[in-house]
């Protein structure tokens, strides 16, 4: 990664540690209810007038929507590899300076992944609040809690909460199974009306549901009846966040440039931190909604983020004026950076499976030749890095579609630890049009990992061919 920088929008307090209540909400596996509990805990304290900041461990665009709704504040990712320890430290410290409670939602199971949520908890002293789906167990609940707590000696611990519990008798059996009763934080009921709906890629985003806040309020009400919910913030574990060393300021590599950014239900996978990086680089940001029929703003570069173009393919196919404007933009040699769903919208066709097993093919925007086909099986997942000479963008991939195109990849991202091993390449980077103006990949970039490489994506002319290009 490039040298540490001060995260955009974060106050710099290099000589002042911060002490704040904090927990990391984890689980033995995905699907246990981490987001529900983390968001409910955040909402419970926020509605009582406390200042709450939430973070998401690892790369994720969907869970943060719920955490942001609960707290009313931006939610950033913390990942010891993708965002880096210095960035994590600076964001946690800045949040603790201004908050009564910091909540970090884990990723997958507590010890899953490299780095894992447990690695983050250990590095920053975050006590683990374990959420366990206990609907089909009794005494084994105690074994799971014991295993999670003792598997890594010295891991900070807050306690355990049982989720999807049948009733008071069931809750009593779970509580009695614990070797240390003080670790019991309560139980949430099974079949409650505050569950968060899912689909491919993860949870349905909060802004897509008309009753999203009502769901959070009901979850908070349920949590308020538990020992965890009845604790005042002063009774929650406290963490001392050391002040980070001062980071270098970003050079204004995009000064004077306007970047048009698609932002709506079809293009919603945007890290708030990425917007901060673009602004810190000197760019002016102009947002537009393809779904609403907005025209392409006057701009020097375009960013089409990821999202769910497959759910809105018919509407996107109908945006002929925008398609023409994007084509004219690229024909003039002006950059278009298209990530995952943004790239999908640029191909000639997008094929979406129907309930009867047929494919519905939509004619999309035609800036890239070929077809993208949505499938039921996961096609790409995990951290990756895209090198640009001596710089590299870190990020990740997560998609259910595949693309068939005559374009030869200009380069490939690489998975951590492979170092360009043949046959182990990551996502392709496609360059197309005048001076490679269209830059597209399934790769999602974390811009702060390399402001220099980020600036290249949005500047005119050929981008420096990444190391390992074919």
PDB file of N, CA, C and O in Angstrom, residues 99-155:
ATOM      1  N   UNK A  99     -17.773  10.329  20.066  1.00  0.00           N
ATOM      2  CA  UNK A  99     -18.881   9.397  20.277  1.00  0.00           C
ATOM      3  C   UNK A  99     -18.960   8.912  21.711  1.00  0.00           C
ATOM      4  O   UNK A  99     -17.979   8.921  22.461  1.00  0.00           O
ATOM      5  N   UNK A 100     -20.172   8.433  22.078  1.00  0.00           N
ATOM      6  CA  UNK A 100     -20.377   7.747  23.341  1.00  0.00           C
ATOM      7  C   UNK A 100     -20.216   6.243  23.180  1.00  0.00           C
ATOM      8  O   UNK A 100     -19.917   5.540  24.142  1.00  0.00           O
ATOM      9  N   UNK A 101     -20.444   5.754  21.946  1.00  0.00           N
ATOM     10  CA  UNK A 101     -20.394   4.315  21.694  1.00  0.00           C
ATOM     11  C   UNK A 101     -19.928   4.060  20.262  1.00  0.00           C
ATOM     12  O   UNK A 101     -20.428   4.687  19.332  1.00  0.00           O
ATOM     13  N   UNK A 102     -18.985   3.151  20.121  1.00  0.00           N
ATOM     14  CA  UNK A 102     -18.518   2.702  18.809  1.00  0.00           C
ATOM     15  C   UNK A 102     -18.883   1.231  18.663  1.00  0.00           C
ATOM     16  O   UNK A 102     -18.572   0.408  19.531  1.00  0.00           O
ATOM     17  N   UNK A 103     -19.556   0.903  17.558  1.00  0.00           N
ATOM     18  CA  UNK A 103     -19.960  -0.469  17.277  1.00  0.00           C
ATOM     19  C   UNK A 103     -19.325  -0.897  15.961  1.00  0.00           C
ATOM     20  O   UNK A 103     -19.458  -0.206  14.949  1.00  0.00           O
ATOM     21  N   UNK A 104     -18.639  -2.016  15.971  1.00  0.00           N
ATOM     22  CA  UNK A 104     -18.058  -2.586  14.757  1.00  0.00           C
ATOM     23  C   UNK A 104     -18.770  -3.903  14.479  1.00  0.00           C
ATOM     24  O   UNK A 104     -18.793  -4.796  15.335  1.00  0.00           O
ATOM     25  N   UNK A 105     -19.373  -4.014  13.307  1.00  0.00           N
ATOM     26  CA  UNK A 105     -19.975  -5.292  12.927  1.00  0.00           C
ATOM     27  C   UNK A 105     -18.934  -6.159  12.250  1.00  0.00           C
ATOM     28  O   UNK A 105     -18.246  -5.724  11.324  1.00  0.00           O
ATOM     29  N   UNK A 106     -18.811  -7.400  12.694  1.00  0.00           N
ATOM     30  CA  UNK A 106     -17.843  -8.318  12.117  1.00  0.00           C
ATOM     31  C   UNK A 106     -18.258  -8.806  10.747  1.00  0.00           C
ATOM     32  O   UNK A 106     -19.261  -8.372  10.171  1.00  0.00           O
ATOM     33  N   UNK A 107     -17.487  -9.746  10.218  1.00  0.00           N
ATOM     34  CA  UNK A 107     -17.746 -10.297   8.889  1.00  0.00           C
ATOM     35  C   UNK A 107     -17.647 -11.815   8.971  1.00  0.00           C
ATOM     36  O   UNK A 107     -16.772 -12.355   9.658  1.00  0.00           O
ATOM     37  N   UNK A 108     -18.569 -12.523   8.311  1.00  0.00           N
ATOM     38  CA  UNK A 108     -18.595 -13.990   8.313  1.00  0.00           C
ATOM     39  C   UNK A 108     -18.548 -14.495   9.762  1.00  0.00           C
ATOM     40  O   UNK A 108     -19.169 -13.918  10.638  1.00  0.00           O
ATOM     41  N   UNK A 109     -17.785 -15.577  10.007  1.00  0.00           N
ATOM     42  CA  UNK A 109     -17.583 -16.039  11.368  1.00  0.00           C
ATOM     43  C   UNK A 109     -16.434 -15.294  12.014  1.00  0.00           C
ATOM     44  O   UNK A 109     -15.576 -14.722  11.332  1.00  0.00           O
ATOM     45  N   UNK A 110     -16.370 -15.310  13.332  1.00  0.00           N
ATOM     46  CA  UNK A 110     -15.389 -14.523  14.076  1.00  0.00           C
ATOM     47  C   UNK A 110     -13.961 -14.759  13.609  1.00  0.00           C
ATOM     48  O   UNK A 110     -13.171 -13.810  13.505  1.00  0.00           O
ATOM     49  N   UNK A 111     -13.620 -16.020  13.296  1.00  0.00           N
ATOM     50  CA  UNK A 111     -12.240 -16.340  12.929  1.00  0.00           C
ATOM     51  C   UNK A 111     -12.076 -16.608  11.433  1.00  0.00           C
ATOM     52  O   UNK A 111     -11.038 -17.111  11.004  1.00  0.00           O
ATOM     53  N   UNK A 112     -13.094 -16.295  10.645  1.00  0.00           N
ATOM     54  CA  UNK A 112     -13.036 -16.573   9.213  1.00  0.00           C
ATOM     55  C   UNK A 112     -12.318 -15.453   8.468  1.00  0.00           C
ATOM     56  O   UNK A 112     -12.519 -14.273   8.749  1.00  0.00           O
ATOM     57  N   UNK A 113     -11.521 -15.851   7.479  1.00  0.00           N
ATOM     58  CA  UNK A 113     -10.851 -14.876   6.630  1.00  0.00           C
ATOM     59  C   UNK A 113      -9.484 -14.498   7.163  1.00  0.00           C
ATOM     60  O   UNK A 113      -9.146 -14.713   8.325  1.00  0.00           O
ATOM     61  N   UNK A 114      -8.694 -13.943   6.261  1.00  0.00           N
ATOM     62  CA  UNK A 114      -7.359 -13.447   6.610  1.00  0.00           C
ATOM     63  C   UNK A 114      -7.190 -12.059   6.004  1.00  0.00           C
ATOM     64  O   UNK A 114      -7.031 -11.946   4.794  1.00  0.00           O
ATOM     65  N   UNK A 115      -7.314 -11.022   6.822  1.00  0.00           N
ATOM     66  CA  UNK A 115      -7.514 -11.008   8.273  1.00  0.00           C
ATOM     67  C   UNK A 115      -8.978 -11.229   8.641  1.00  0.00           C
ATOM     68  O   UNK A 115      -9.870 -11.020   7.827  1.00  0.00           O
ATOM     69  N   UNK A 116      -9.210 -11.634   9.884  1.00  0.00           N
ATOM     70  CA  UNK A 116     -10.551 -11.944  10.372  1.00  0.00           C
ATOM     71  C   UNK A 116     -11.050 -10.838  11.293  1.00  0.00           C
ATOM     72  O   UNK A 116     -10.302  -9.930  11.693  1.00  0.00           O
ATOM     73  N   UNK A 117     -12.326 -10.952  11.669  1.00  0.00           N
ATOM     74  CA  UNK A 117     -12.871 -10.022  12.652  1.00  0.00           C
ATOM     75  C   UNK A 117     -12.129 -10.161  13.976  1.00  0.00           C
ATOM     76  O   UNK A 117     -11.907  -9.167  14.690  1.00  0.00           O
ATOM     77  N   UNK A 118     -11.721 -11.387  14.319  1.00  0.00           N
ATOM     78  CA  UNK A 118     -10.956 -11.590  15.555  1.00  0.00           C
ATOM     79  C   UNK A 118      -9.614 -10.863  15.494  1.00  0.00           C
ATOM     80  O   UNK A 118      -9.138 -10.331  16.500  1.00  0.00           O
ATOM     81  N   UNK A 119      -8.988 -10.842  14.316  1.00  0.00           N
ATOM     82  CA  UNK A 119      -7.726 -10.120  14.170  1.00  0.00           C
ATOM     83  C   UNK A 119      -7.934  -8.624  14.458  1.00  0.00           C
ATOM     84  O   UNK A 119      -7.118  -7.987  15.129  1.00  0.00           O
ATOM     85  N   UNK A 120      -9.033  -8.078  13.937  1.00  0.00           N
ATOM     86  CA  UNK A 120      -9.323  -6.663  14.166  1.00  0.00           C
ATOM     87  C   UNK A 120      -9.605  -6.408  15.644  1.00  0.00           C
ATOM     88  O   UNK A 120      -9.104  -5.434  16.228  1.00  0.00           O
ATOM     89  N   UNK A 121     -10.389  -7.293  16.269  1.00  0.00           N
ATOM     90  CA  UNK A 121     -10.700  -7.142  17.691  1.00  0.00           C
ATOM     91  C   UNK A 121      -9.434  -7.181  18.530  1.00  0.00           C
ATOM     92  O   UNK A 121      -9.250  -6.372  19.455  1.00  0.00           O
ATOM     93  N   UNK A 122      -8.552  -8.128  18.224  1.00  0.00           N
ATOM     94  CA  UNK A 122      -7.317  -8.221  18.974  1.00  0.00           C
ATOM     95  C   UNK A 122      -6.397  -7.037  18.768  1.00  0.00           C
ATOM     96  O   UNK A 122      -5.752  -6.562  19.714  1.00  0.00           O
ATOM     97  N   UNK A 123      -6.326  -6.548  17.548  1.00  0.00           N
ATOM     98  CA  UNK A 123      -5.418  -5.438  17.240  1.00  0.00           C
ATOM     99  C   UNK A 123      -5.824  -4.156  17.968  1.00  0.00           C
ATOM    100  O   UNK A 123      -4.958  -3.405  18.433  1.00  0.00           O
ATOM    101  N   UNK A 124      -7.137  -3.911  18.100  1.00  0.00           N
ATOM    102  CA  UNK A 124      -7.578  -2.647  18.684  1.00  0.00           C
ATOM    103  C   UNK A 124      -8.276  -2.805  20.034  1.00  0.00           C
ATOM    104  O   UNK A 124      -8.826  -1.834  20.556  1.00  0.00           O
ATOM    105  N   UNK A 125      -8.251  -4.017  20.597  1.00  0.00           N
ATOM    106  CA  UNK A 125      -8.820  -4.217  21.917  1.00  0.00           C
ATOM    107  C   UNK A 125     -10.328  -4.116  21.968  1.00  0.00           C
ATOM    108  O   UNK A 125     -10.900  -3.698  22.988  1.00  0.00           O
ATOM    109  N   UNK A 126     -11.008  -4.511  20.884  1.00  0.00           N
ATOM    110  CA  UNK A 126     -12.459  -4.417  20.811  1.00  0.00           C
ATOM    111  C   UNK A 126     -13.102  -5.658  21.437  1.00  0.00           C
ATOM    112  O   UNK A 126     -12.920  -6.771  20.937  1.00  0.00           O
ATOM    113  N   UNK A 127     -13.871  -5.513  22.514  1.00  0.00           N
ATOM    114  CA  UNK A 127     -14.513  -6.686  23.132  1.00  0.00           C
ATOM    115  C   UNK A 127     -15.543  -7.309  22.199  1.00  0.00           C
ATOM    116  O   UNK A 127     -16.343  -6.611  21.572  1.00  0.00           O
ATOM    117  N   UNK A 128     -15.537  -8.623  22.109  1.00  0.00           N
ATOM    118  CA  UNK A 128     -16.405  -9.345  21.186  1.00  0.00           C
ATOM    119  C   UNK A 128     -17.757  -9.624  21.832  1.00  0.00           C
ATOM    120  O   UNK A 128     -17.837 -10.210  22.911  1.00  0.00           O
ATOM    121  N   UNK A 129     -18.809  -9.208  21.143  1.00  0.00           N
ATOM    122  CA  UNK A 129     -20.189  -9.540  21.513  1.00  0.00           C
ATOM    123  C   UNK A 129     -20.640 -10.602  20.513  1.00  0.00           C
ATOM    124  O   UNK A 129     -20.846 -10.322  19.339  1.00  0.00           O
ATOM    125  N   UNK A 130     -20.763 -11.830  20.980  1.00  0.00           N
ATOM    126  CA  UNK A 130     -21.074 -12.947  20.080  1.00  0.00           C
ATOM    127  C   UNK A 130     -22.583 -13.112  19.923  1.00  0.00           C
ATOM    128  O   UNK A 130     -23.314 -13.238  20.913  1.00  0.00           O
ATOM    129  N   UNK A 131     -23.051 -13.107  18.671  1.00  0.00           N
ATOM    130  CA  UNK A 131     -24.460 -13.355  18.343  1.00  0.00           C
ATOM    131  C   UNK A 131     -24.549 -14.771  17.776  1.00  0.00           C
ATOM    132  O   UNK A 131     -23.864 -15.099  16.804  1.00  0.00           O
ATOM    133  N   UNK A 132     -25.399 -15.609  18.383  1.00  0.00           N
ATOM    134  CA  UNK A 132     -25.492 -17.012  17.980  1.00  0.00           C
ATOM    135  C   UNK A 132     -26.941 -17.365  17.687  1.00  0.00           C
ATOM    136  O   UNK A 132     -27.832 -17.154  18.518  1.00  0.00           O
ATOM    137  N   UNK A 133     -27.182 -17.879  16.486  1.00  0.00           N
ATOM    138  CA  UNK A 133     -28.505 -18.382  16.124  1.00  0.00           C
ATOM    139  C   UNK A 133     -28.728 -19.668  16.906  1.00  0.00           C
ATOM    140  O   UNK A 133     -28.169 -20.718  16.588  1.00  0.00           O
ATOM    141  N   UNK A 134     -29.583 -19.591  17.921  1.00  0.00           N
ATOM    142  CA  UNK A 134     -29.767 -20.717  18.847  1.00  0.00           C
ATOM    143  C   UNK A 134     -31.075 -21.444  18.634  1.00  0.00           C
ATOM    144  O   UNK A 134     -31.499 -22.220  19.500  1.00  0.00           O
ATOM    145  N   UNK A 135     -31.721 -21.261  17.475  1.00  0.00           N
ATOM    146  CA  UNK A 135     -33.065 -21.804  17.302  1.00  0.00           C
ATOM    147  C   UNK A 135     -33.105 -23.325  17.312  1.00  0.00           C
ATOM    148  O   UNK A 135     -34.152 -23.918  17.578  1.00  0.00           O
ATOM    149  N   UNK A 136     -31.994 -23.995  17.054  1.00  0.00           N
ATOM    150  CA  UNK A 136     -32.014 -25.463  17.005  1.00  0.00           C
ATOM    151  C   UNK A 136     -31.021 -26.063  17.983  1.00  0.00           C
ATOM    152  O   UNK A 136     -30.456 -27.128  17.728  1.00  0.00           O
ATOM    153  N   UNK A 137     -30.803 -25.389  19.125  1.00  0.00           N
ATOM    154  CA  UNK A 137     -29.832 -25.913  20.074  1.00  0.00           C
ATOM    155  C   UNK A 137     -30.236 -25.567  21.500  1.00  0.00           C
ATOM    156  O   UNK A 137     -31.114 -24.726  21.741  1.00  0.00           O
ATOM    157  N   UNK A 138     -29.565 -26.210  22.435  1.00  0.00           N
ATOM    158  CA  UNK A 138     -29.750 -25.909  23.853  1.00  0.00           C
ATOM    159  C   UNK A 138     -28.367 -25.863  24.514  1.00  0.00           C
ATOM    160  O   UNK A 138     -27.703 -24.840  24.494  1.00  0.00           O
ATOM    161  N   UNK A 139     -27.931 -27.014  25.065  1.00  0.00           N
ATOM    162  CA  UNK A 139     -26.648 -27.028  25.751  1.00  0.00           C
ATOM    163  C   UNK A 139     -25.463 -26.697  24.870  1.00  0.00           C
ATOM    164  O   UNK A 139     -24.433 -26.189  25.344  1.00  0.00           O
ATOM    165  N   UNK A 140     -25.565 -26.988  23.577  1.00  0.00           N
ATOM    166  CA  UNK A 140     -24.464 -26.692  22.654  1.00  0.00           C
ATOM    167  C   UNK A 140     -24.181 -25.195  22.592  1.00  0.00           C
ATOM    168  O   UNK A 140     -23.072 -24.790  22.245  1.00  0.00           O
ATOM    169  N   UNK A 141     -25.167 -24.378  22.935  1.00  0.00           N
ATOM    170  CA  UNK A 141     -24.951 -22.931  22.993  1.00  0.00           C
ATOM    171  C   UNK A 141     -23.768 -22.613  23.913  1.00  0.00           C
ATOM    172  O   UNK A 141     -22.902 -21.797  23.577  1.00  0.00           O
ATOM    173  N   UNK A 142     -23.714 -23.276  25.048  1.00  0.00           N
ATOM    174  CA  UNK A 142     -22.610 -23.047  25.982  1.00  0.00           C
ATOM    175  C   UNK A 142     -21.276 -23.452  25.403  1.00  0.00           C
ATOM    176  O   UNK A 142     -20.259 -22.779  25.614  1.00  0.00           O
ATOM    177  N   UNK A 143     -21.264 -24.570  24.667  1.00  0.00           N
ATOM    178  CA  UNK A 143     -20.016 -25.017  24.047  1.00  0.00           C
ATOM    179  C   UNK A 143     -19.541 -24.029  22.997  1.00  0.00           C
ATOM    180  O   UNK A 143     -18.333 -23.744  22.890  1.00  0.00           O
ATOM    181  N   UNK A 144     -20.475 -23.491  22.202  1.00  0.00           N
ATOM    182  CA  UNK A 144     -20.098 -22.505  21.191  1.00  0.00           C
ATOM    183  C   UNK A 144     -19.531 -21.252  21.828  1.00  0.00           C
ATOM    184  O   UNK A 144     -18.514 -20.713  21.380  1.00  0.00           O
ATOM    185  N   UNK A 145     -20.194 -20.753  22.856  1.00  0.00           N
ATOM    186  CA  UNK A 145     -19.702 -19.557  23.533  1.00  0.00           C
ATOM    187  C   UNK A 145     -18.325 -19.808  24.120  1.00  0.00           C
ATOM    188  O   UNK A 145     -17.400 -18.987  23.976  1.00  0.00           O
ATOM    189  N   UNK A 146     -18.159 -20.948  24.775  1.00  0.00           N
ATOM    190  CA  UNK A 146     -16.853 -21.278  25.358  1.00  0.00           C
ATOM    191  C   UNK A 146     -15.778 -21.356  24.280  1.00  0.00           C
ATOM    192  O   UNK A 146     -14.665 -20.846  24.452  1.00  0.00           O
ATOM    193  N   UNK A 147     -16.128 -21.981  23.150  1.00  0.00           N
ATOM    194  CA  UNK A 147     -15.144 -22.115  22.085  1.00  0.00           C
ATOM    195  C   UNK A 147     -14.767 -20.783  21.473  1.00  0.00           C
ATOM    196  O   UNK A 147     -13.579 -20.507  21.236  1.00  0.00           O
ATOM    197  N   UNK A 148     -15.755 -19.935  21.223  1.00  0.00           N
ATOM    198  CA  UNK A 148     -15.463 -18.629  20.643  1.00  0.00           C
ATOM    199  C   UNK A 148     -14.586 -17.804  21.580  1.00  0.00           C
ATOM    200  O   UNK A 148     -13.671 -17.095  21.140  1.00  0.00           O
ATOM    201  N   UNK A 149     -14.869 -17.891  22.870  1.00  0.00           N
ATOM    202  CA  UNK A 149     -14.122 -17.065  23.822  1.00  0.00           C
ATOM    203  C   UNK A 149     -12.707 -17.588  24.058  1.00  0.00           C
ATOM    204  O   UNK A 149     -11.766 -16.816  24.209  1.00  0.00           O
ATOM    205  N   UNK A 150     -12.530 -18.888  24.051  1.00  0.00           N
ATOM    206  CA  UNK A 150     -11.233 -19.450  24.453  1.00  0.00           C
ATOM    207  C   UNK A 150     -10.353 -19.858  23.289  1.00  0.00           C
ATOM    208  O   UNK A 150      -9.178 -20.186  23.495  1.00  0.00           O
ATOM    209  N   UNK A 151     -10.882 -19.881  22.068  1.00  0.00           N
ATOM    210  CA  UNK A 151     -10.107 -20.361  20.925  1.00  0.00           C
ATOM    211  C   UNK A 151      -8.824 -19.554  20.745  1.00  0.00           C
ATOM    212  O   UNK A 151      -7.771 -20.113  20.426  1.00  0.00           O
ATOM    213  N   UNK A 152      -8.902 -18.251  20.951  1.00  0.00           N
ATOM    214  CA  UNK A 152      -7.718 -17.402  20.864  1.00  0.00           C
ATOM    215  C   UNK A 152      -7.503 -16.735  22.218  1.00  0.00           C
ATOM    216  O   UNK A 152      -8.214 -15.795  22.574  1.00  0.00           O
ATOM    217  N   UNK A 153      -6.539 -17.202  22.982  1.00  0.00           N
ATOM    218  CA  UNK A 153      -6.315 -16.643  24.319  1.00  0.00           C
ATOM    219  C   UNK A 153      -6.071 -15.132  24.264  1.00  0.00           C
ATOM    220  O   UNK A 153      -5.370 -14.624  23.390  1.00  0.00           O
ATOM    221  N   UNK A 154      -6.682 -14.437  25.201  1.00  0.00           N
ATOM    222  CA  UNK A 154      -6.475 -13.001  25.294  1.00  0.00           C
ATOM    223  C   UNK A 154      -7.412 -12.163  24.451  1.00  0.00           C
ATOM    224  O   UNK A 154      -7.343 -10.926  24.502  1.00  0.00           O
ATOM    225  N   UNK A 155      -8.300 -12.800  23.674  1.00  0.00           N
ATOM    226  CA  UNK A 155      -9.224 -12.031  22.853  1.00  0.00           C
ATOM    227  C   UNK A 155     -10.202 -11.284  23.758  1.00  0.00           C
ATOM    228  O   UNK A 155     -10.844 -11.895  24.617  1.00  0.00           O
TER     229      UNK A 155
END
